[in-house]
PDB file of C-alpha atoms in Angstrom:
ATOM      1  CA  ARG A   1     188.562  10.143 205.894  1.00 81.00           C
ATOM      2  CA  PHE A   2     192.001  11.698 206.364  1.00 88.00           C
ATOM      3  CA  ILE A   3     191.933  14.429 203.684  1.00 90.00           C
ATOM      4  CA  ALA A   4     188.408  15.219 202.539  1.00 90.00           C
ATOM      5  CA  LYS A   5     186.783  15.236 205.972  1.00 88.00           C
ATOM      6  CA  PRO A   6     189.238  17.718 207.569  1.00 90.00           C
ATOM      7  CA  CYS A   7     188.917  19.921 204.461  1.00 88.00           C
ATOM      8  CA  ALA A   8     185.120  19.815 204.724  1.00 89.00           C
ATOM      9  CA  LEU A   9     185.142  20.687 208.419  1.00 87.00           C
ATOM     10  CA  GLY A  10     187.599  23.500 207.746  1.00 87.00           C
ATOM     11  CA  LEU A  11     185.217  24.893 205.113  1.00 87.00           C
ATOM     12  CA  LYS A  12     182.342  24.718 207.632  1.00 83.00           C
ATOM     13  CA  VAL A  13     180.484  21.970 205.762  1.00 86.00           C
ATOM     14  CA  GLN A  14     177.571  20.737 207.845  1.00 75.00           C
ATOM     15  CA  ALA A  15     178.510  17.478 209.528  1.00 73.00           C
ATOM     16  CA  ASN A  16     175.087  16.536 210.869  1.00 70.00           C
ATOM     17  CA  GLY A  17     172.635  14.531 208.802  1.00 65.00           C
ATOM     18  CA  PRO A  18     168.876  15.113 208.488  1.00 67.00           C
ATOM     19  CA  GLN A  19     166.781  15.464 211.632  1.00 72.00           C
ATOM     20  CA  LYS A  20     166.005  12.092 213.201  1.00 76.00           C
ATOM     21  CA  ALA A  21     162.453  10.975 213.850  1.00 77.00           C
ATOM     22  CA  GLN A  22     161.460  10.474 217.479  1.00 81.00           C
ATOM     23  CA  PRO A  23     161.575   6.791 218.560  1.00 85.00           C
ATOM     24  CA  ASN A  24     158.251   4.991 218.162  1.00 84.00           C
ATOM     25  CA  ALA A  25     158.100   1.181 218.158  1.00 87.00           C
ATOM     26  CA  ILE A  26     154.784   0.910 216.284  1.00 86.00           C
ATOM     27  CA  LEU A  27     155.692   3.309 213.497  1.00 87.00           C
ATOM     28  CA  GLU A  28     159.184   1.837 213.233  1.00 85.00           C
ATOM     29  CA  LYS A  29     157.699  -1.635 212.759  1.00 86.00           C
ATOM     30  CA  VAL A  30     155.397  -0.356 210.012  1.00 86.00           C
ATOM     31  CA  PHE A  31     158.296   1.480 208.376  1.00 84.00           C
ATOM     32  CA  THR A  32     160.703  -1.479 208.355  1.00 83.00           C
ATOM     33  CA  ALA A  33     158.298  -4.374 207.822  1.00 84.00           C
ATOM     34  CA  ILE A  34     155.356  -3.016 205.817  1.00 84.00           C
ATOM     35  CA  THR A  35     155.800   0.265 203.971  1.00 85.00           C
ATOM     36  CA  LYS A  36     157.805   3.479 203.979  1.00 83.00           C
ATOM     37  CA  HIS A  37     154.958   5.312 202.244  1.00 83.00           C
ATOM     38  CA  PRO A  38     151.703   4.525 204.093  1.00 87.00           C
ATOM     39  CA  ASP A  39     148.452   5.205 202.263  1.00 84.00           C
ATOM     40  CA  GLU A  40     145.507   7.180 203.602  1.00 86.00           C
ATOM     41  CA  LYS A  41     143.758   4.165 205.118  1.00 86.00           C
ATOM     42  CA  ARG A  42     146.870   3.055 207.025  1.00 86.00           C
ATOM     43  CA  LEU A  43     147.538   6.609 208.174  1.00 88.00           C
ATOM     44  CA  GLU A  44     144.051   6.871 209.639  1.00 87.00           C
ATOM     45  CA  GLY A  45     144.461   3.506 211.395  1.00 88.00           C
ATOM     46  CA  LEU A  46     147.777   4.551 212.913  1.00 88.00           C
ATOM     47  CA  SER A  47     146.244   7.881 213.932  1.00 87.00           C
ATOM     48  CA  LYS A  48     143.548   6.129 215.956  1.00 85.00           C
ATOM     49  CA  GLN A  49     145.994   3.598 217.421  1.00 85.00           C
ATOM     50  CA  LEU A  50     148.526   6.197 218.577  1.00 87.00           C
ATOM     51  CA  ASP A  51     146.128   9.094 219.156  1.00 86.00           C
ATOM     52  CA  TRP A  52     148.246  11.214 216.818  1.00 88.00           C
ATOM     53  CA  ASP A  53     146.899  13.440 214.077  1.00 87.00           C
ATOM     54  CA  VAL A  54     147.547  12.330 210.507  1.00 87.00           C
ATOM     55  CA  ARG A  55     149.952  15.147 209.795  1.00 89.00           C
ATOM     56  CA  SER A  56     152.207  14.189 212.696  1.00 88.00           C
ATOM     57  CA  ILE A  57     152.396  10.614 211.388  1.00 87.00           C
ATOM     58  CA  GLN A  58     153.149  11.862 207.867  1.00 88.00           C
ATOM     59  CA  ARG A  59     155.875  14.085 209.276  1.00 88.00           C
ATOM     60  CA  TRP A  60     157.345  11.137 211.232  1.00 88.00           C
ATOM     61  CA  PHE A  61     157.518   8.971 208.101  1.00 86.00           C
ATOM     62  CA  ARG A  62     159.073  11.812 206.119  1.00 85.00           C
ATOM     63  CA  GLN A  63     161.720  12.386 208.800  1.00 83.00           C
ATOM     64  CA  ARG A  64     162.356   8.639 209.034  1.00 82.00           C
ATOM     65  CA  ARG A  65     162.897   8.414 205.277  1.00 81.00           C
ATOM     66  CA  ASN A  66     165.176  11.444 205.305  1.00 79.00           C
ATOM     67  CA  GLN A  67     167.077   9.938 208.220  1.00 76.00           C
ATOM     68  CA  GLU A  68     168.591   7.391 205.837  1.00 71.00           C
ATOM     69  CA  LYS A  69     169.876  10.070 203.470  1.00 76.00           C
ATOM     70  CA  PRO A  70     173.574  10.975 203.659  1.00 78.00           C
ATOM     71  CA  SER A  71     174.850  14.101 205.365  1.00 82.00           C
ATOM     72  CA  THR A  72     176.316  17.037 203.474  1.00 86.00           C
ATOM     73  CA  LEU A  73     179.698  16.063 204.876  1.00 88.00           C
ATOM     74  CA  ARG A  74     179.514  12.608 203.330  1.00 87.00           C
ATOM     75  CA  LYS A  75     178.435  14.046 199.974  1.00 88.00           C
ATOM     76  CA  PHE A  76     181.311  16.553 200.058  1.00 92.00           C
ATOM     77  CA  CYS A  77     183.826  13.779 200.783  1.00 91.00           C
ATOM     78  CA  GLU A  78     182.495  11.671 197.910  1.00 90.00           C
ATOM     79  CA  SER A  79     182.684  14.615 195.500  1.00 92.00           C
ATOM     80  CA  MET A  80     186.205  15.522 196.636  1.00 94.00           C
ATOM     81  CA  TRP A  81     187.396  11.960 196.041  1.00 93.00           C
ATOM     82  CA  ARG A  82     185.956  11.941 192.528  1.00 93.00           C
ATOM     83  CA  PHE A  83     187.247  15.436 191.794  1.00 96.00           C
ATOM     84  CA  THR A  84     190.746  14.355 192.830  1.00 96.00           C
ATOM     85  CA  PHE A  85     190.636  11.255 190.670  1.00 96.00           C
ATOM     86  CA  TYR A  86     189.220  12.991 187.573  1.00 97.00           C
ATOM     87  CA  LEU A  87     191.723  15.829 187.851  1.00 97.00           C
ATOM     88  CA  TYR A  88     194.641  13.419 188.204  1.00 97.00           C
ATOM     89  CA  ILE A  89     193.643  11.031 185.429  1.00 97.00           C
ATOM     90  CA  PHE A  90     192.717  13.834 183.007  1.00 97.00           C
ATOM     91  CA  THR A  91     196.076  15.522 183.623  1.00 97.00           C
ATOM     92  CA  TYR A  92     197.848  12.217 183.106  1.00 97.00           C
ATOM     93  CA  GLY A  93     195.852  11.546 179.928  1.00 97.00           C
ATOM     94  CA  VAL A  94     196.658  14.952 178.430  1.00 97.00           C
ATOM     95  CA  ARG A  95     200.365  14.607 179.218  1.00 96.00           C
ATOM     96  CA  PHE A  96     200.394  11.154 177.624  1.00 96.00           C
ATOM     97  CA  LEU A  97     198.306  11.974 174.566  1.00 96.00           C
ATOM     98  CA  LYS A  98     200.101  15.171 173.591  1.00 95.00           C
ATOM     99  CA  LYS A  99     203.149  13.010 172.771  1.00 94.00           C
ATOM    100  CA  THR A 100     201.165  10.606 170.577  1.00 95.00           C
ATOM    101  CA  PRO A 101     200.514  11.050 166.839  1.00 95.00           C
ATOM    102  CA  TRP A 102     196.878   9.926 167.009  1.00 96.00           C
ATOM    103  CA  LEU A 103     195.835  12.906 169.114  1.00 96.00           C
ATOM    104  CA  TRP A 104     196.609  15.225 166.204  1.00 94.00           C
ATOM    105  CA  ASN A 105     195.643  12.857 163.411  1.00 95.00           C
ATOM    106  CA  THR A 106     192.984  10.278 164.276  1.00 95.00           C
ATOM    107  CA  ARG A 107     193.872   8.181 161.217  1.00 95.00           C
ATOM    108  CA  GLN A 108     196.973   7.169 163.161  1.00 95.00           C
ATOM    109  CA  CYS A 109     194.665   5.182 165.461  1.00 96.00           C
ATOM    110  CA  TRP A 110     194.426   2.588 162.694  1.00 96.00           C
ATOM    111  CA  ASN A 111     197.922   2.783 161.240  1.00 94.00           C
ATOM    112  CA  GLY A 112     199.501  -0.661 161.543  1.00 92.00           C
ATOM    113  CA  TYR A 113     196.491  -2.168 163.286  1.00 92.00           C
ATOM    114  CA  PRO A 114     196.283  -4.757 164.812  1.00 90.00           C
ATOM    115  CA  TYR A 115     200.089  -4.951 165.253  1.00 93.00           C
ATOM    116  CA  GLN A 116     200.401  -1.861 167.410  1.00 93.00           C
ATOM    117  CA  PRO A 117     202.739  -2.002 170.438  1.00 92.00           C
ATOM    118  CA  LEU A 118     201.168  -1.602 173.877  1.00 92.00           C
ATOM    119  CA  MET A 119     203.167   1.162 175.536  1.00 94.00           C
ATOM    120  CA  PRO A 120     203.556   1.050 179.349  1.00 95.00           C
ATOM    121  CA  ASP A 121     201.963   4.486 179.752  1.00 95.00           C
ATOM    122  CA  LEU A 122     198.948   3.423 177.721  1.00 96.00           C
ATOM    123  CA  HIS A 123     198.629   0.201 179.723  1.00 96.00           C
ATOM    124  CA  TYR A 124     198.734   2.134 183.021  1.00 97.00           C
ATOM    125  CA  TYR A 125     196.161   4.649 181.747  1.00 97.00           C
ATOM    126  CA  TYR A 126     193.791   1.853 180.761  1.00 96.00           C
ATOM    127  CA  MET A 127     194.176  -0.141 183.989  1.00 97.00           C
ATOM    128  CA  VAL A 128     193.545   2.864 186.234  1.00 97.00           C
ATOM    129  CA  GLU A 129     190.455   3.935 184.270  1.00 96.00           C
ATOM    130  CA  LEU A 130     189.084   0.398 184.148  1.00 95.00           C
ATOM    131  CA  SER A 131     189.608  -0.024 187.895  1.00 96.00           C
ATOM    132  CA  PHE A 132     187.795   3.229 188.596  1.00 94.00           C
ATOM    133  CA  TYR A 133     184.764   2.338 186.486  1.00 91.00           C
ATOM    134  CA  TRP A 134     184.594  -1.106 188.086  1.00 92.00           C
ATOM    135  CA  SER A 135     184.560   0.578 191.496  1.00 91.00           C
ATOM    136  CA  LEU A 136     181.796   2.975 190.389  1.00 87.00           C
ATOM    137  CA  MET A 137     179.657   0.115 189.117  1.00 86.00           C
ATOM    138  CA  PHE A 138     179.721  -1.586 192.525  1.00 84.00           C
ATOM    139  CA  SER A 139     179.837   1.431 194.821  1.00 82.00           C
ATOM    140  CA  GLN A 140     176.750   3.093 193.280  1.00 78.00           C
ATOM    141  CA  PHE A 141     174.623   0.629 195.266  1.00 75.00           C
ATOM    142  CA  ILE A 142     175.940   2.057 198.547  1.00 72.00           C
ATOM    143  CA  ASP A 143     176.675   5.613 197.422  1.00 69.00           C
ATOM    144  CA  ILE A 144     174.163   8.460 197.363  1.00 64.00           C
ATOM    145  CA  LYS A 145     171.035   7.417 195.483  1.00 66.00           C
ATOM    146  CA  ARG A 146     170.259   9.626 192.520  1.00 67.00           C
ATOM    147  CA  LYS A 147     167.489  10.096 189.993  1.00 67.00           C
ATOM    148  CA  ASP A 148     169.642   8.964 187.088  1.00 67.00           C
ATOM    149  CA  PHE A 149     170.626   5.686 188.771  1.00 75.00           C
ATOM    150  CA  GLY A 150     169.450   3.616 185.791  1.00 78.00           C
ATOM    151  CA  ILE A 151     171.286   5.745 183.246  1.00 77.00           C
ATOM    152  CA  MET A 152     174.444   5.733 185.358  1.00 81.00           C
ATOM    153  CA  PHE A 153     174.294   1.962 185.811  1.00 84.00           C
ATOM    154  CA  ALA A 154     173.948   1.492 182.041  1.00 84.00           C
ATOM    155  CA  HIS A 155     176.804   3.941 181.500  1.00 83.00           C
ATOM    156  CA  HIS A 156     179.123   2.064 183.867  1.00 87.00           C
ATOM    157  CA  ILE A 157     178.346  -1.269 182.171  1.00 91.00           C
ATOM    158  CA  ILE A 158     179.010   0.253 178.746  1.00 89.00           C
ATOM    159  CA  ALA A 159     182.193   1.926 180.012  1.00 90.00           C
ATOM    160  CA  VAL A 160     183.612  -1.281 181.526  1.00 94.00           C
ATOM    161  CA  THR A 161     182.647  -3.306 178.466  1.00 94.00           C
ATOM    162  CA  LEU A 162     184.037  -0.726 176.051  1.00 94.00           C
ATOM    163  CA  ILE A 163     187.341  -0.349 177.910  1.00 95.00           C
ATOM    164  CA  SER A 164     187.767  -4.121 178.227  1.00 95.00           C
ATOM    165  CA  PHE A 165     186.780  -4.795 174.622  1.00 96.00           C
ATOM    166  CA  SER A 166     189.021  -2.101 173.167  1.00 95.00           C
ATOM    167  CA  TYR A 167     191.944  -3.347 175.263  1.00 96.00           C
ATOM    168  CA  VAL A 168     191.486  -6.998 174.239  1.00 95.00           C
ATOM    169  CA  THR A 169     191.104  -6.131 170.532  1.00 95.00           C
ATOM    170  CA  ASN A 170     193.989  -3.617 170.680  1.00 95.00           C
ATOM    171  CA  LEU A 171     191.743  -0.666 169.818  1.00 95.00           C
ATOM    172  CA  ALA A 172     193.342   1.182 172.696  1.00 95.00           C
ATOM    173  CA  ARG A 173     194.485   4.233 170.766  1.00 96.00           C
ATOM    174  CA  VAL A 174     191.004   5.486 170.068  1.00 96.00           C
ATOM    175  CA  GLY A 175     190.074   4.319 173.573  1.00 96.00           C
ATOM    176  CA  THR A 176     192.504   6.793 175.136  1.00 97.00           C
ATOM    177  CA  LEU A 177     190.876   9.631 173.210  1.00 96.00           C
ATOM    178  CA  ILE A 178     187.428   8.591 174.455  1.00 96.00           C
ATOM    179  CA  LEU A 179     188.595   8.344 178.062  1.00 96.00           C
ATOM    180  CA  CYS A 180     190.289  11.730 178.088  1.00 96.00           C
ATOM    181  CA  LEU A 181     187.318  13.409 176.437  1.00 95.00           C
ATOM    182  CA  HIS A 182     184.928  12.006 179.051  1.00 94.00           C
ATOM    183  CA  ASP A 183     186.969  13.042 182.079  1.00 95.00           C
ATOM    184  CA  VAL A 184     187.155  16.775 181.397  1.00 95.00           C
ATOM    185  CA  ALA A 185     183.515  17.645 182.180  1.00 95.00           C
ATOM    186  CA  ASP A 186     183.400  15.551 185.356  1.00 95.00           C
ATOM    187  CA  ILE A 187     186.173  17.636 186.936  1.00 96.00           C
ATOM    188  CA  VAL A 188     184.045  20.786 186.707  1.00 96.00           C
ATOM    189  CA  LEU A 189     180.910  18.970 187.884  1.00 94.00           C
ATOM    190  CA  GLU A 190     182.510  17.670 191.072  1.00 95.00           C
ATOM    191  CA  ALA A 191     184.002  21.109 191.760  1.00 96.00           C
ATOM    192  CA  ALA A 192     180.525  22.640 191.400  1.00 94.00           C
ATOM    193  CA  LYS A 193     179.112  20.150 193.880  1.00 93.00           C
ATOM    194  CA  MET A 194     181.801  20.903 196.449  1.00 94.00           C
ATOM    195  CA  ALA A 195     181.196  24.636 196.111  1.00 93.00           C
ATOM    196  CA  ASN A 196     177.488  24.024 196.640  1.00 92.00           C
ATOM    197  CA  TYR A 197     178.067  21.943 199.770  1.00 91.00           C
ATOM    198  CA  CYS A 198     180.252  24.761 201.118  1.00 91.00           C
ATOM    199  CA  LYS A 199     177.392  27.200 200.377  1.00 90.00           C
ATOM    200  CA  TYR A 200     179.433  29.194 197.866  1.00 91.00           C
ATOM    201  CA  GLN A 201     176.345  29.573 195.714  1.00 89.00           C
ATOM    202  CA  LYS A 202     177.677  32.046 193.135  1.00 91.00           C
ATOM    203  CA  LEU A 203     180.785  29.957 192.564  1.00 94.00           C
ATOM    204  CA  SER A 204     178.668  26.820 192.342  1.00 92.00           C
ATOM    205  CA  ASP A 205     176.360  28.421 189.768  1.00 89.00           C
ATOM    206  CA  LEU A 206     179.317  29.600 187.695  1.00 92.00           C
ATOM    207  CA  LEU A 207     180.935  26.170 187.788  1.00 93.00           C
ATOM    208  CA  PHE A 208     177.679  24.453 186.873  1.00 91.00           C
ATOM    209  CA  ILE A 209     177.153  26.683 183.843  1.00 90.00           C
ATOM    210  CA  THR A 210     180.767  26.000 182.869  1.00 94.00           C
ATOM    211  CA  PHE A 211     180.158  22.281 183.283  1.00 94.00           C
ATOM    212  CA  ALA A 212     177.032  22.459 181.118  1.00 92.00           C
ATOM    213  CA  ILE A 213     178.959  24.176 178.319  1.00 94.00           C
ATOM    214  CA  VAL A 214     181.913  21.785 178.540  1.00 96.00           C
ATOM    215  CA  PHE A 215     179.662  18.716 178.689  1.00 95.00           C
ATOM    216  CA  ILE A 216     177.523  19.678 175.698  1.00 95.00           C
ATOM    217  CA  VAL A 217     180.496  20.779 173.583  1.00 96.00           C
ATOM    218  CA  SER A 218     182.521  17.644 174.381  1.00 96.00           C
ATOM    219  CA  ARG A 219     179.746  15.037 174.322  1.00 95.00           C
ATOM    220  CA  LEU A 220     177.419  16.407 171.623  1.00 95.00           C
ATOM    221  CA  GLY A 221     180.035  18.203 169.525  1.00 96.00           C
ATOM    222  CA  ILE A 222     183.552  16.786 169.742  1.00 96.00           C
ATOM    223  CA  PHE A 223     182.538  13.184 170.474  1.00 97.00           C
ATOM    224  CA  PRO A 224     180.439  12.609 167.315  1.00 96.00           C
ATOM    225  CA  LEU A 225     182.543  14.828 165.029  1.00 96.00           C
ATOM    226  CA  TRP A 226     185.918  13.518 166.220  1.00 95.00           C
ATOM    227  CA  ILE A 227     185.442  10.069 167.744  1.00 96.00           C
ATOM    228  CA  LEU A 228     182.459   8.666 165.847  1.00 96.00           C
ATOM    229  CA  ASN A 229     183.840  10.058 162.608  1.00 96.00           C
ATOM    230  CA  THR A 230     187.073   8.099 162.975  1.00 96.00           C
ATOM    231  CA  THR A 231     185.459   4.879 164.249  1.00 96.00           C
ATOM    232  CA  PHE A 232     182.767   4.844 161.553  1.00 95.00           C
ATOM    233  CA  PHE A 233     184.496   6.244 158.482  1.00 96.00           C
ATOM    234  CA  GLU A 234     188.277   6.352 158.940  1.00 96.00           C
ATOM    235  CA  LEU A 235     188.372   2.890 160.481  1.00 95.00           C
ATOM    236  CA  TYR A 236     186.248   1.458 157.654  1.00 95.00           C
ATOM    237  CA  GLU A 237     188.451   3.112 155.024  1.00 95.00           C
ATOM    238  CA  ALA A 238     191.626   1.785 156.648  1.00 93.00           C
ATOM    239  CA  LEU A 239     190.598  -1.775 157.513  1.00 93.00           C
ATOM    240  CA  GLY A 240     187.230  -2.488 155.929  1.00 91.00           C
ATOM    241  CA  ASN A 241     184.462  -4.486 157.553  1.00 91.00           C
ATOM    242  CA  PHE A 242     185.247  -6.839 160.454  1.00 92.00           C
ATOM    243  CA  PRO A 243     183.320  -7.947 163.599  1.00 93.00           C
ATOM    244  CA  ALA A 244     185.096  -5.663 166.087  1.00 93.00           C
ATOM    245  CA  PHE A 245     184.137  -2.681 163.904  1.00 95.00           C
ATOM    246  CA  TRP A 246     180.429  -3.236 164.577  1.00 95.00           C
ATOM    247  CA  VAL A 247     180.782  -4.092 168.257  1.00 95.00           C
ATOM    248  CA  LEU A 248     182.828  -0.951 168.901  1.00 95.00           C
ATOM    249  CA  ASN A 249     180.471   1.358 167.073  1.00 96.00           C
ATOM    250  CA  VAL A 250     177.301  -0.087 168.568  1.00 95.00           C
ATOM    251  CA  MET A 251     178.662   0.592 172.065  1.00 94.00           C
ATOM    252  CA  LEU A 252     179.736   4.098 171.084  1.00 95.00           C
ATOM    253  CA  VAL A 253     176.282   4.859 169.682  1.00 95.00           C
ATOM    254  CA  ILE A 254     174.662   3.667 172.924  1.00 92.00           C
ATOM    255  CA  LEU A 255     177.063   5.917 174.794  1.00 92.00           C
ATOM    256  CA  GLN A 256     176.021   8.833 172.602  1.00 95.00           C
ATOM    257  CA  VAL A 257     172.360   8.167 173.372  1.00 93.00           C
ATOM    258  CA  LEU A 258     173.190   8.418 177.080  1.00 90.00           C
ATOM    259  CA  HIS A 259     174.986  11.692 176.361  1.00 93.00           C
ATOM    260  CA  CYS A 260     171.786  13.026 174.803  1.00 94.00           C
ATOM    261  CA  CYS A 261     169.728  11.999 177.851  1.00 90.00           C
ATOM    262  CA  TRP A 262     172.102  13.769 180.226  1.00 89.00           C
ATOM    263  CA  SER A 263     172.284  16.818 177.983  1.00 93.00           C
ATOM    264  CA  TYR A 264     168.510  17.147 178.189  1.00 92.00           C
ATOM    265  CA  LEU A 265     168.656  17.079 181.996  1.00 88.00           C
ATOM    266  CA  ILE A 266     171.521  19.579 182.050  1.00 90.00           C
ATOM    267  CA  ILE A 267     169.824  21.986 179.644  1.00 90.00           C
ATOM    268  CA  ARG A 268     166.632  21.795 181.698  1.00 88.00           C
ATOM    269  CA  THR A 269     168.553  22.586 184.877  1.00 83.00           C
ATOM    270  CA  ALA A 270     170.434  25.434 183.189  1.00 80.00           C
ATOM    271  CA  TYR A 271     167.133  26.862 181.929  1.00 82.00           C
ATOM    272  CA  LYS A 272     165.746  26.832 185.473  1.00 80.00           C
ATOM    273  CA  ALA A 273     168.924  28.552 186.634  1.00 71.00           C
ATOM    274  CA  ILE A 274     168.471  31.355 184.119  1.00 74.00           C
ATOM    275  CA  VAL A 275     164.777  31.777 184.938  1.00 77.00           C
ATOM    276  CA  LYS A 276     165.082  31.553 188.732  1.00 70.00           C
ATOM    277  CA  GLY A 277     168.486  33.150 189.078  1.00 60.00           C
ATOM    278  CA  LYS A 278     170.387  30.230 190.602  1.00 52.00           C
ATOM    279  CA  VAL A 279     171.076  26.552 190.144  1.00 52.00           C
ATOM    280  CA  ALA A 280     168.876  24.627 192.549  1.00 47.00           C
ATOM    281  CA  LYS A 281     170.029  21.159 191.587  1.00 50.00           C
ATOM    282  CA  ASP A 282     171.820  19.103 188.994  1.00 48.00           C
ATOM    283  CA  ASP A 283     169.631  16.382 187.519  1.00 49.00           C
ATOM    284  CA  ARG A 284     172.565  14.544 185.989  1.00 47.00           C
ATOM    285  CA  SER A 285     174.667  13.471 188.913  1.00 47.00           C
ATOM    286  CA  ASP A 286     173.760  14.840 192.289  1.00 46.00           C
ATOM    287  CA  ILE A 287     170.032  14.482 192.759  1.00 38.00           C
ATOM    288  CA  GLU A 288     168.953  12.096 195.415  1.00 40.00           C
ATOM    289  CA  SER A 289     165.760  10.073 195.131  1.00 40.00           C
ATOM    290  CA  SER A 290     162.849  12.477 194.814  1.00 38.00           C
ATOM    291  CA  SER A 291     160.114  10.166 196.011  1.00 40.00           C
ATOM    292  CA  ASP A 292     159.837  12.006 199.300  1.00 42.00           C
ATOM    293  CA  GLU A 293     159.630  15.429 197.729  1.00 40.00           C
ATOM    294  CA  GLU A 294     157.113  14.411 195.086  1.00 39.00           C
ATOM    295  CA  GLU A 295     154.823  12.617 197.522  1.00 42.00           C
ATOM    296  CA  THR A 296     151.180  13.646 197.274  1.00 38.00           C
ATOM    297  CA  VAL A 297     149.692  13.956 200.728  1.00 39.00           C
ATOM    298  CA  SER A 298     146.061  13.006 201.180  1.00 40.00           C
ATOM    299  CA  ARG A 299     143.704  15.371 202.957  1.00 38.00           C
ATOM    300  CA  SER A 300     142.953  14.495 206.564  1.00 39.00           C
ATOM    301  CA  LYS A 301     139.485  14.606 208.095  1.00 40.00           C
ATOM    302  CA  THR A 302     140.347  17.705 210.168  1.00 41.00           C
ATOM    303  CA  PRO A 303     139.693  20.832 208.089  1.00 39.00           C
ATOM    304  CA  HIS A 304     142.669  23.073 207.392  1.00 39.00           C
ATOM    305  CA  SER A 305     142.842  26.421 205.715  1.00 36.00           C
ATOM    306  CA  THR A 306     145.729  25.303 203.509  1.00 35.00           C
ATOM    307  CA  ILE A 307     146.816  21.806 202.498  1.00 32.00           C
ATOM    308  CA  ALA A 308     150.460  21.490 201.466  1.00 35.00           C
ATOM    309  CA  THR A 309     151.910  18.793 199.271  1.00 35.00           C
ATOM    310  CA  ASN A 310     154.599  18.078 201.850  1.00 36.00           C
ATOM    311  CA  GLY A 311     152.173  17.296 204.645  1.00 36.00           C
ATOM    312  CA  THR A 312     152.380  20.587 206.538  1.00 34.00           C
ATOM    313  CA  GLY A 313     149.628  23.095 207.106  1.00 35.00           C
ATOM    314  CA  ASP A 314     151.582  26.094 208.359  1.00 38.00           C
ATOM    315  CA  ALA A 315     152.194  29.143 206.260  1.00 33.00           C
ATOM    316  CA  ASN A 316     155.717  28.083 205.395  1.00 35.00           C
ATOM    317  CA  GLY A 317     155.554  24.408 206.330  1.00 35.00           C
ATOM    318  CA  THR A 318     157.338  22.909 209.294  1.00 34.00           C
ATOM    319  CA  ASN A 319     160.278  21.822 207.181  1.00 33.00           C
ATOM    320  CA  GLY A 320     160.956  25.233 205.675  1.00 32.00           C
ATOM    321  CA  TYR A 321     159.368  24.735 202.245  1.00 30.00           C
ATOM    322  CA  LEU A 322     156.710  26.988 200.853  1.00 31.00           C
ATOM    323  CA  THR A 323     153.192  25.647 201.259  1.00 31.00           C
ATOM    324  CA  GLY A 324     151.741  24.125 198.157  1.00 33.00           C
ATOM    325  CA  GLY A 325     155.022  24.331 196.258  1.00 34.00           C
ATOM    326  CA  THR A 326     157.158  21.580 194.948  1.00 33.00           C
ATOM    327  CA  CYS A 327     159.763  20.574 197.484  1.00 34.00           C
ATOM    328  CA  SER A 328     163.305  20.744 196.170  1.00 34.00           C
ATOM    329  CA  GLU A 329     166.479  20.114 198.068  1.00 36.00           C
ATOM    330  CA  GLU A 330     169.523  22.151 197.252  1.00 36.00           C
ATOM    331  CA  HIS A 331     172.568  20.030 196.490  1.00 35.00           C
TER     332      HIS A 331
END
């Protein structure tokens, strides 16, 4: 409110939200009490009742749905907050870890376990990260809705459980390595979003490609070769088999599966960027619900020369999308 918003307005970020639908008591009642996506039969009934054509009613429902979406200003402020946190906590983590022996030799994570002292810096690092992931798990229900909501929700549960479990069982040394490794890619991602909201498209594209490289290298390369190697093999060699060994590794494997899912989405987006020449959207973390854009509009009784999937019959569509094409919103 006091930092991000003035920065956004100074960078000419659009403060207004989507266009609001014109007030209509009948349609509003249908929208709030019955359905936000009326079928063909209901559309025809409303058309006769209001003496509107079907396309106008479809357009009203689309505008009403979009009306609940957040403005670019709100999205910029959310990204700036996360960028600030990730940058701070990653910097803190690097400064802390470079003084520790287990950063350079992961076998030191298990030296003297479980009688390892809990240093104040490590305790602070853990508490701040745990607090942040708790906040994400609750705030995602009121934050911007995204396509990967389910994956993100699972990730937050795993993150909170993993941080809490590793802290309670004193497996915090390897936990600090995992936390630091996960924060680095998110810094670049949030920076790419902010550049996109400011309409610095070339900078946004460059940052997104950088994010894709950093994410894949850190999550599909360093994480299994560095983290999973020490938790599976070095831990077993040092301490043998014990219950916490299996709990820790099961959660880390689930986390790696989520990494693979996100990597697929990122690679797909990067491929589209190379083919089309620019990054249209990021499927991993900044795509809002696509139900509106993927809606298939039924043909009305009035003949039209062209029927568009977004419910418009003009050459370019009344909402600025090409007729017959798939609607995509730039984020």
